[in-house]
Tab-separated table of C-alpha atoms and ligand atoms in Angstrom:
chain	number	residue	atom	x	y	z
P	1	MET	CA	13.838	-36.824	7.442
P	2	GLU	CA	15.815	-36.381	4.239
P	3	LEU	CA	15.216	-38.869	1.454
P	4	THR	CA	18.060	-40.757	-0.198
P	5	HIS	CA	19.473	-39.213	-3.385
P	6	ALA	CA	18.262	-42.261	-5.301
P	7	LEU	CA	14.658	-41.920	-4.152
P	8	LYS	CA	14.592	-38.167	-4.787
P	9	GLN	CA	15.214	-38.876	-8.460
P	10	ILE	CA	12.369	-41.365	-8.839
P	11	GLN	CA	9.185	-40.011	-10.375
P	12	PRO	CA	6.016	-41.115	-8.588
P	13	SER	CA	4.085	-43.659	-10.660
P	14	TYR	CA	1.533	-41.795	-12.806
P	15	ILE	CA	-0.609	-44.919	-12.906
P	16	ARG	CA	-0.732	-45.310	-9.124
P	17	GLU	CA	-1.387	-41.566	-8.742
P	18	ILE	CA	-4.358	-41.498	-11.073
P	19	LEU	CA	-5.716	-44.841	-9.834
P	20	LYS	CA	-8.125	-43.081	-7.470
P	21	ASP	CA	-9.521	-40.843	-10.254
P	22	ALA	CA	-9.525	-43.769	-12.674
P	23	GLN	CA	-11.686	-45.739	-10.237
P	24	SER	CA	-14.181	-42.941	-9.584
P	25	GLU	CA	-17.838	-43.127	-10.637
P	26	GLY	CA	-18.427	-43.174	-14.382
P	27	VAL	CA	-14.760	-43.307	-15.439
P	28	ILE	CA	-13.839	-46.079	-17.863
P	29	SER	CA	-10.269	-47.074	-17.140
P	30	LEU	CA	-7.929	-48.219	-19.873
P	31	ALA	CA	-5.056	-47.096	-17.665
P	32	GLY	CA	-4.009	-49.889	-15.322
P	33	GLY	CA	-2.647	-53.288	-16.210
P	34	LEU	CA	-5.475	-54.971	-14.366
P	35	PRO	CA	-6.772	-58.423	-15.212
P	36	ASP	CA	-10.570	-58.796	-15.163
P	37	GLY	CA	-11.563	-59.275	-11.517
P	38	GLN	CA	-14.806	-61.033	-12.502
P	39	HIS	CA	-12.720	-63.851	-13.937
P	40	PHE	CA	-10.371	-64.534	-11.051
P	41	PRO	CA	-10.354	-68.342	-10.604
P	42	VAL	CA	-11.752	-68.086	-7.066
P	43	LYS	CA	-14.114	-71.030	-7.576
P	44	LEU	CA	-11.175	-73.237	-8.557
P	45	MET	CA	-9.363	-72.083	-5.403
P	46	ALA	CA	-12.345	-72.469	-3.044
P	47	SER	CA	-11.667	-75.971	-1.703
P	48	SER	CA	-7.937	-75.298	-1.430
P	49	LEU	CA	-8.613	-72.093	0.526
P	50	ALA	CA	-11.111	-73.873	2.782
P	51	SER	CA	-8.603	-76.661	3.487
P	52	LEU	CA	-6.004	-74.206	4.806
P	53	ALA	CA	-7.596	-74.340	8.265
P	54	GLN	CA	-6.673	-78.047	8.359
P	55	ARG	CA	-3.078	-77.390	7.323
P	56	PRO	CA	-1.543	-75.395	10.229
P	57	ASP	CA	1.983	-76.477	9.189
P	58	LEU	CA	1.706	-74.092	6.222
P	59	PHE	CA	1.448	-71.153	8.629
P	60	GLN	CA	4.907	-71.696	10.165
P	61	TYR	CA	7.968	-69.759	8.907
P	62	GLY	CA	9.081	-71.401	5.671
P	63	GLN	CA	12.096	-71.713	3.383
P	64	THR	CA	13.188	-68.460	1.721
P	65	ALA	CA	13.420	-70.154	-1.698
P	66	GLY	CA	9.745	-71.083	-1.529
P	67	TYR	CA	7.267	-73.869	-0.734
P	68	GLY	CA	9.040	-77.150	-1.619
P	69	PRO	CA	6.212	-78.833	-3.587
P	70	LEU	CA	5.729	-75.649	-5.647
P	71	LEU	CA	9.459	-75.477	-6.413
P	72	ASP	CA	9.350	-79.161	-7.490
P	73	TYR	CA	6.407	-78.363	-9.759
P	74	PHE	CA	8.297	-75.449	-11.324
P	75	ARG	CA	11.373	-77.612	-11.916
P	76	THR	CA	9.264	-80.044	-13.951
P	77	GLN	CA	7.063	-77.448	-15.658
P	78	PHE	CA	9.955	-75.205	-16.710
P	79	GLN	CA	12.145	-78.255	-17.513
P	80	LEU	CA	14.970	-76.771	-15.460
P	81	PRO	CA	18.336	-78.477	-15.812
P	82	GLU	CA	19.905	-79.940	-12.669
P	83	HIS	CA	22.168	-76.918	-12.101
P	84	HIS	CA	19.307	-74.379	-12.352
P	85	ASP	CA	17.003	-73.291	-9.501
P	86	SER	CA	13.925	-71.184	-8.881
P	87	LEU	CA	13.131	-68.665	-6.164
P	88	VAL	CA	9.524	-67.805	-5.353
P	89	CYS	CA	9.060	-64.043	-4.991
P	90	THR	CA	6.403	-61.655	-3.775
P	91	GLY	CA	5.316	-60.940	-7.354
P	92	SER	CA	7.795	-60.845	-10.214
P	93	GLN	CA	8.274	-57.195	-9.251
P	94	GLN	CA	10.213	-58.411	-6.213
P	95	ALA	CA	12.421	-60.545	-8.425
P	96	LEU	CA	13.439	-57.385	-10.277
P	97	ASP	CA	14.216	-55.655	-7.015
P	98	LEU	CA	16.278	-58.609	-5.741
P	99	ILE	CA	18.246	-58.754	-9.001
P	100	ALA	CA	19.004	-55.045	-8.776
P	101	ARG	CA	20.086	-55.322	-5.141
P	102	ALA	CA	22.228	-58.399	-5.725
P	103	TYR	CA	23.840	-57.438	-9.008
P	104	VAL	CA	23.609	-53.707	-9.740
P	105	ASN	CA	26.042	-51.212	-8.221
P	106	PRO	CA	25.464	-47.467	-8.742
P	107	ASN	CA	26.444	-46.597	-12.349
P	108	ASP	CA	26.421	-50.198	-13.545
P	109	LYS	CA	24.991	-50.289	-17.053
P	110	VAL	CA	21.564	-51.813	-17.601
P	111	VAL	CA	20.062	-51.904	-21.102
P	112	MET	CA	16.327	-51.524	-21.597
P	113	GLU	CA	14.085	-51.099	-24.612
P	114	ALA	CA	12.527	-47.637	-24.944
P	115	PRO	CA	9.711	-47.396	-24.042
P	116	SER	CA	9.874	-49.868	-21.149
P	117	TYR	CA	7.987	-51.245	-18.148
P	118	LEU	CA	7.657	-48.484	-15.582
P	119	GLY	CA	8.232	-50.807	-12.595
P	120	ALA	CA	11.600	-51.859	-14.036
P	121	LEU	CA	12.589	-48.251	-14.707
P	122	GLN	CA	11.817	-47.521	-11.056
P	123	VAL	CA	13.761	-50.502	-9.690
P	124	PHE	CA	16.882	-49.862	-11.771
P	125	GLY	CA	16.532	-46.126	-11.110
P	126	LEU	CA	16.485	-46.736	-7.347
P	127	ALA	CA	19.565	-48.929	-7.722
P	128	GLN	CA	21.171	-45.886	-9.434
P	129	ALA	CA	21.944	-47.934	-12.514
P	130	ASN	CA	23.111	-46.208	-15.653
P	131	ILE	CA	20.112	-47.056	-17.858
P	132	LEU	CA	20.974	-47.329	-21.557
P	133	SER	CA	18.064	-47.296	-23.986
P	134	VAL	CA	17.698	-49.191	-27.217
P	135	SER	CA	14.790	-48.336	-29.490
P	136	GLN	CA	12.047	-50.849	-30.086
P	137	GLN	CA	10.763	-51.913	-33.496
P	138	ALA	CA	7.692	-53.923	-34.540
P	139	ASP	CA	9.507	-57.266	-33.989
P	140	GLY	CA	11.725	-56.409	-31.019
P	141	PRO	CA	14.740	-54.257	-30.183
P	142	ASN	CA	16.757	-52.562	-32.930
P	143	LEU	CA	19.516	-55.170	-33.266
P	144	ALA	CA	22.150	-52.859	-34.750
P	145	GLU	CA	21.687	-50.440	-31.843
P	146	LEU	CA	21.715	-53.316	-29.372
P	147	GLU	CA	24.946	-54.787	-30.718
P	148	ALA	CA	26.652	-51.369	-30.780
P	149	CYS	CA	25.496	-50.791	-27.211
P	150	PHE	CA	26.788	-54.202	-26.042
P	151	ALA	CA	30.109	-53.773	-27.896
P	152	GLU	CA	30.818	-50.180	-26.864
P	153	GLN	CA	29.294	-49.977	-23.387
P	154	ALA	CA	29.804	-53.494	-21.976
P	155	PRO	CA	26.567	-53.440	-19.966
P	156	LYS	CA	25.882	-55.926	-17.192
P	157	LEU	CA	22.192	-56.667	-17.812
P	158	PHE	CA	19.674	-56.463	-20.612
P	159	TYR	CA	16.132	-56.232	-19.190
P	160	ALA	CA	13.470	-57.272	-21.722
P	161	VAL	CA	9.783	-58.169	-22.050
P	162	PRO	CA	9.748	-60.196	-25.314
P	163	ASP	CA	6.112	-61.404	-25.107
P	164	PHE	CA	3.340	-58.803	-25.437
P	165	HIS	CA	5.467	-55.984	-24.142
P	166	ASN	CA	4.280	-53.531	-21.524
P	167	PRO	CA	3.502	-50.841	-22.748
P	168	THR	CA	3.677	-51.509	-26.518
P	169	GLY	CA	2.273	-55.046	-26.943
P	170	VAL	CA	5.245	-55.898	-29.211
P	171	THR	CA	6.289	-59.573	-29.423
P	172	TRP	CA	9.806	-60.402	-30.617
P	173	SER	CA	10.103	-62.591	-33.727
P	174	VAL	CA	12.056	-65.860	-33.521
P	175	PRO	CA	15.076	-64.513	-35.498
P	176	VAL	CA	15.244	-61.529	-33.121
P	177	ARG	CA	15.101	-63.887	-30.130
P	178	GLN	CA	17.939	-65.967	-31.528
P	179	LYS	CA	20.065	-62.945	-32.351
P	180	VAL	CA	19.575	-61.328	-28.931
P	181	ALA	CA	20.532	-64.611	-27.257
P	182	GLN	CA	23.637	-64.855	-29.425
P	183	LEU	CA	24.608	-61.251	-28.570
P	184	CYS	CA	24.132	-61.874	-24.844
P	185	GLN	CA	26.451	-64.871	-25.091
P	186	GLN	CA	29.004	-63.103	-27.289
P	187	TYR	CA	29.220	-59.972	-25.120
P	188	GLN	CA	28.656	-61.691	-21.752
P	189	VAL	CA	25.518	-59.688	-20.953
P	190	THR	CA	22.924	-61.276	-18.653
P	191	LEU	CA	19.436	-61.302	-20.114
P	192	VAL	CA	16.643	-60.609	-17.609
P	193	GLU	CA	13.650	-62.046	-19.469
P	194	ASP	CA	10.394	-60.849	-17.893
P	195	VAL	CA	7.364	-62.780	-19.214
P	196	PRO	CA	4.242	-61.975	-17.139
P	197	TYR	CA	1.980	-61.873	-20.234
P	198	ARG	CA	3.315	-64.980	-21.987
P	199	GLU	CA	0.308	-67.198	-21.178
P	200	LEU	CA	-2.119	-64.572	-22.478
P	201	ARG	CA	-1.585	-65.409	-26.166
P	202	PHE	CA	-4.921	-65.424	-28.006
P	203	SER	CA	-3.678	-65.760	-31.589
P	204	GLY	CA	-0.536	-66.856	-33.459
P	205	GLU	CA	1.979	-69.430	-32.286
P	206	LEU	CA	3.714	-69.832	-28.956
P	207	LEU	CA	7.332	-68.731	-29.473
P	208	PRO	CA	10.368	-70.089	-27.620
P	209	LEU	CA	11.669	-68.094	-24.675
P	210	VAL	CA	14.673	-65.976	-25.626
P	211	SER	CA	16.469	-67.591	-22.693
P	212	SER	CA	15.931	-71.041	-24.247
P	213	PHE	CA	18.676	-69.983	-26.723
P	214	CYS	CA	21.034	-68.748	-23.957
P	215	PRO	CA	20.020	-70.550	-20.729
P	216	GLU	CA	23.393	-69.982	-19.068
P	217	HIS	CA	23.178	-66.211	-19.637
P	218	ALA	CA	19.649	-65.515	-18.462
P	219	LEU	CA	17.341	-65.051	-15.505
P	220	VAL	CA	13.652	-65.659	-16.291
P	221	LEU	CA	10.886	-63.893	-14.370
P	222	ARG	CA	7.395	-65.383	-14.400
P	223	SER	CA	4.273	-64.024	-12.752
P	224	PHE	CA	0.943	-65.510	-11.681
P	225	SER	CA	-0.741	-62.108	-11.416
P	226	LYS	CA	-2.292	-62.184	-14.853
P	227	ILE	CA	-3.409	-65.838	-14.986
P	228	ALA	CA	-4.312	-66.402	-11.299
P	229	THR	CA	-4.702	-63.173	-9.284
P	230	PRO	CA	-2.342	-60.230	-8.593
P	231	GLY	CA	-3.433	-60.161	-4.927
P	232	MET	CA	-1.711	-63.501	-4.248
P	233	ARG	CA	1.565	-61.681	-5.006
P	234	ILE	CA	3.433	-64.672	-6.383
P	235	GLY	CA	6.102	-64.655	-9.043
P	236	VAL	CA	9.191	-66.773	-9.629
P	237	VAL	CA	12.695	-66.211	-10.926
P	238	SER	CA	14.715	-69.069	-12.441
P	239	GLY	CA	18.258	-69.444	-13.682
P	240	LYS	CA	21.655	-70.928	-12.835
P	241	ALA	CA	21.732	-72.055	-9.191
P	242	ASN	CA	24.809	-69.933	-8.463
P	243	TRP	CA	22.934	-66.853	-9.751
P	244	ILE	CA	19.756	-67.649	-7.771
P	245	ALA	CA	21.595	-68.252	-4.442
P	246	PRO	CA	22.564	-64.536	-4.034
P	247	LEU	CA	18.937	-63.578	-4.705
P	248	VAL	CA	17.848	-65.920	-1.897
P	249	LYS	CA	20.299	-64.142	0.394
P	250	VAL	CA	18.850	-60.717	-0.499
P	251	LYS	CA	15.300	-62.003	-0.080
P	252	GLN	CA	16.162	-63.205	3.435
P	253	SER	CA	16.820	-59.599	4.371
P	254	ALA	CA	13.848	-58.285	2.391
P	255	ASP	CA	10.947	-60.402	3.711
P	256	LEU	CA	12.279	-63.837	4.818
P	257	HIS	CA	9.930	-65.593	2.384
P	258	SER	CA	6.717	-65.132	0.417
P	259	SER	CA	3.442	-66.352	1.928
P	260	ILE	CA	3.565	-70.158	2.185
P	261	PRO	CA	-0.241	-70.638	2.438
P	262	MET	CA	-0.652	-68.636	-0.784
P	263	GLN	CA	2.037	-70.714	-2.503
P	264	ALA	CA	0.212	-73.893	-1.489
P	265	VAL	CA	-3.053	-72.485	-2.872
P	266	LEU	CA	-1.293	-71.495	-6.105
P	267	LEU	CA	0.076	-75.025	-6.518
P	268	ASP	CA	-3.409	-76.495	-6.033
P	269	LEU	CA	-4.722	-74.043	-8.620
P	270	LEU	CA	-2.032	-74.711	-11.223
P	271	THR	CA	-2.570	-78.477	-10.901
P	272	HIS	CA	-6.380	-78.247	-10.858
P	273	ASP	CA	-8.023	-80.243	-13.704
P	274	GLU	CA	-10.000	-77.185	-14.725
P	275	PHE	CA	-7.126	-74.698	-14.767
P	276	PRO	CA	-6.466	-75.148	-18.521
P	277	ALA	CA	-10.140	-74.362	-19.185
P	278	HIS	CA	-9.829	-71.221	-17.023
P	279	LEU	CA	-6.864	-70.088	-19.138
P	280	ALA	CA	-8.780	-70.771	-22.351
P	281	THR	CA	-11.733	-68.689	-21.095
P	282	LEU	CA	-9.430	-65.830	-20.145
P	283	ARG	CA	-7.732	-65.836	-23.541
P	284	ALA	CA	-11.067	-65.884	-25.375
P	285	LEU	CA	-12.406	-63.032	-23.231
P	286	TYR	CA	-9.328	-60.883	-23.781
P	287	GLN	CA	-9.343	-61.632	-27.497
P	288	GLU	CA	-12.966	-60.475	-27.733
P	289	ARG	CA	-12.155	-57.245	-25.888
P	290	TYR	CA	-8.990	-56.648	-27.889
P	291	THR	CA	-10.918	-57.116	-31.141
P	292	SER	CA	-13.587	-54.738	-29.956
P	293	LEU	CA	-11.059	-52.032	-29.019
P	294	ALA	CA	-8.961	-52.494	-32.166
P	295	GLU	CA	-12.037	-52.305	-34.436
P	296	GLN	CA	-13.342	-49.194	-32.704
P	297	LEU	CA	-9.964	-47.473	-32.994
P	298	GLN	CA	-9.668	-48.445	-36.650
P	299	ALA	CA	-13.129	-47.098	-37.427
P	300	LYS	CA	-13.045	-43.886	-35.419
P	301	LEU	CA	-9.515	-42.566	-34.963
P	302	PRO	CA	-8.526	-39.440	-36.866
P	303	GLN	CA	-5.619	-39.491	-39.346
P	304	GLY	CA	-2.173	-39.430	-37.821
P	305	CYS	CA	-3.054	-41.962	-35.099
P	306	HIS	CA	-1.756	-45.484	-35.422
P	307	SER	CA	-1.713	-48.783	-33.556
P	308	ASN	CA	-0.128	-52.148	-34.420
P	309	PRO	CA	-2.065	-55.402	-33.985
P	310	VAL	CA	-1.161	-57.588	-30.999
P	311	GLU	CA	-1.512	-61.354	-30.509
P	312	GLY	CA	-2.000	-61.354	-26.756
P	313	GLY	CA	-1.234	-59.576	-23.516
P	314	MET	CA	-3.150	-56.609	-22.219
P	315	PHE	CA	-2.163	-53.504	-24.156
P	316	ILE	CA	-2.502	-51.575	-27.388
P	317	TRP	CA	0.020	-48.791	-28.028
P	318	LEU	CA	-1.608	-45.887	-29.810
P	319	THR	CA	0.796	-43.419	-31.418
P	320	LEU	CA	-0.515	-39.893	-31.852
P	321	PRO	CA	0.156	-36.905	-34.092
P	322	PRO	CA	2.519	-34.324	-32.497
P	323	CYS	CA	0.874	-33.239	-29.220
P	324	ASP	CA	1.373	-33.104	-25.446
P	325	ASP	CA	0.185	-36.608	-24.608
P	326	PHE	CA	0.461	-35.932	-20.876
P	327	ALA	CA	-2.015	-33.029	-21.168
P	328	LEU	CA	-4.159	-35.213	-23.435
P	329	ALA	CA	-4.319	-37.995	-20.834
P	330	LYS	CA	-5.296	-35.464	-18.132
P	331	GLN	CA	-7.974	-34.052	-20.413
P	332	ALA	CA	-9.236	-37.576	-21.147
P	333	LEU	CA	-9.804	-38.060	-17.413
P	334	THR	CA	-12.130	-35.040	-17.357
P	335	HIS	CA	-14.005	-36.814	-20.179
P	336	LYS	CA	-14.180	-39.879	-17.942
P	337	VAL	CA	-11.712	-42.131	-19.706
P	338	ALA	CA	-8.355	-42.996	-18.114
P	339	VAL	CA	-5.305	-43.744	-20.284
P	340	VAL	CA	-1.539	-43.594	-19.725
P	341	PRO	CA	0.673	-41.156	-21.684
P	342	SER	CA	3.878	-42.498	-23.251
P	343	SER	CA	6.290	-40.261	-21.325
P	344	VAL	CA	5.915	-42.338	-18.142
P	345	PHE	CA	7.472	-45.311	-19.943
P	346	TYR	CA	10.730	-43.558	-20.815
P	347	LYS	CA	13.635	-42.673	-18.564
P	348	GLN	CA	13.787	-39.008	-17.668
P	349	GLY	CA	15.012	-36.639	-20.342
P	350	GLU	CA	14.615	-39.141	-23.183
P	351	LYS	CA	13.027	-38.286	-26.535
P	352	VAL	CA	9.461	-39.481	-26.382
P	353	THR	CA	7.041	-40.486	-29.159
P	354	PRO	CA	3.582	-39.090	-28.312
P	355	ALA	CA	1.435	-42.148	-27.627
P	356	LEU	CA	-1.022	-43.694	-25.199
P	357	ARG	CA	-1.073	-47.120	-23.606
P	358	LEU	CA	-4.564	-48.594	-23.745
P	359	ASN	CA	-5.487	-51.598	-21.600
P	360	PHE	CA	-8.203	-53.862	-22.988
P	361	THR	CA	-8.590	-56.490	-20.250
P	362	ASN	CA	-10.394	-54.615	-17.506
P	363	ALA	CA	-13.293	-52.883	-19.298
P	364	THR	CA	-16.132	-54.736	-21.030
P	365	SER	CA	-16.520	-54.613	-24.830
P	366	GLU	CA	-19.467	-52.227	-24.398
P	367	GLU	CA	-17.406	-49.924	-22.172
P	368	LEU	CA	-14.549	-50.010	-24.673
P	369	VAL	CA	-16.878	-48.654	-27.382
P	370	ILE	CA	-17.858	-45.706	-25.177
P	371	ALA	CA	-14.237	-45.171	-24.098
P	372	VAL	CA	-13.098	-44.857	-27.724
P	373	ASP	CA	-15.824	-42.293	-28.478
P	374	ARG	CA	-14.674	-40.188	-25.525
P	375	LEU	CA	-11.011	-40.612	-26.411
P	376	VAL	CA	-11.465	-39.686	-30.070
P	377	GLU	CA	-13.146	-36.437	-29.040
P	378	VAL	CA	-10.232	-35.544	-26.748
P	379	ILE	CA	-7.594	-36.488	-29.340
P	380	LYS	CA	-9.261	-34.270	-31.940
P	381	GLN	CA	-9.375	-31.381	-29.464
P	382	GLU	CA	-5.824	-31.752	-28.155
P	383	CYS	CA	-4.202	-32.432	-31.528
P	384	GLY	CA	-6.165	-29.640	-33.222
P	385	ILE	CA	-7.877	-31.997	-35.688
P	386	ALA	CA	-11.221	-30.785	-37.071
N	1	PLP	C1	6.433	-56.287	-17.521
N	1	PLP	C2	6.008	-56.493	-16.114
N	1	PLP	N1	6.856	-57.074	-15.263
N	1	PLP	C3	6.518	-57.295	-13.981
N	1	PLP	C4	5.281	-56.922	-13.500
N	1	PLP	C5	4.966	-57.158	-12.042
N	1	PLP	O1	4.086	-58.232	-11.890
N	1	PLP	P1	3.800	-58.928	-10.487
N	1	PLP	O2	2.380	-58.676	-10.181
N	1	PLP	O3	4.107	-60.381	-10.707
N	1	PLP	O4	4.718	-58.328	-9.478
N	1	PLP	C6	4.359	-56.305	-14.344
N	1	PLP	C7	3.059	-55.876	-13.822
N	1	PLP	O5	2.216	-55.358	-14.487
N	1	PLP	C8	4.740	-56.087	-15.691
N	1	PLP	O6	3.917	-55.500	-16.575
């Protein structure tokens, strides 16, 4: 059967394709965006999971918007105004898909930073959006480019990951947040603020959400994949009630609702006395691994390679001297280290800076040391450095 034109244009996900190789014996993977499976809060969920057998009501069809007590919790936690709502989604990835289906017609303009989250490139690509790129700097998007883009192109959406960006780890400064919010208001562009890594800050100060400066012009996507477990598949989108209602309608046709038993377990977890301690442990663990990776890179990388420090999240972005980073990543796999080349984070045909995304949350500090040794050898080979 012939595929749709939209799907034919979508590149398969490099990360999903190499996942099998990345998981094979002896390979150290810095490729995926995986949280550490040894630290899933399963003990904190144990009694909640066991109690499900006594709660058959949770196994009936439920409301599309989500499990009522969880929605009430979100309203309080996120301090939502009366005229804002939340919709529980099957991962924040589904929220992106619902937004695209509800609001993006073919050729509608959607602005993204370059590089950008691959899953968002895929969603907006499938929706046949006209993706406009704005370059990213150390403290967020290039504001002059962004304003010119808003003024000249009148885009509908600006998709952004302001906290510990995937793939670059960049966090927007407060002045950048304020300016972007002001531009969204001035040019009537809806900000889609995607913050799955926000709770994984291990140094520096918590910064206000960009949407806190333009709440009437934003949809906020939160995820529980990185702080609870990705397998629960729970995320949530919040914003003005009249913007959430169409998403509920699309979700009805997509999957009726997300798993109610899992939402009940998530609520028990988020309100568990020991959940803050779990978060603190996770942050300390990821900080230790980040420090280990950053120090190894600093000590061992050849000239011409560069990475900026990060204050949280899961990734370091390593820029390389001129080379074919795709070939380099393939070569790294034969040396038993998996990494992701920069080209997969750009829309097709765009000018790409040779770089690698390195994940530091899924390998131990000891493995990270070995991974850097292997990687340095490959970089020297592929970039022709003696
Ligand atoms: C920026 C970004 N947004 C969304 C997602 C999807 O997360 P979820 O597991 O909640 O669907 C990811 C996953 O890695 C991500 O990096």
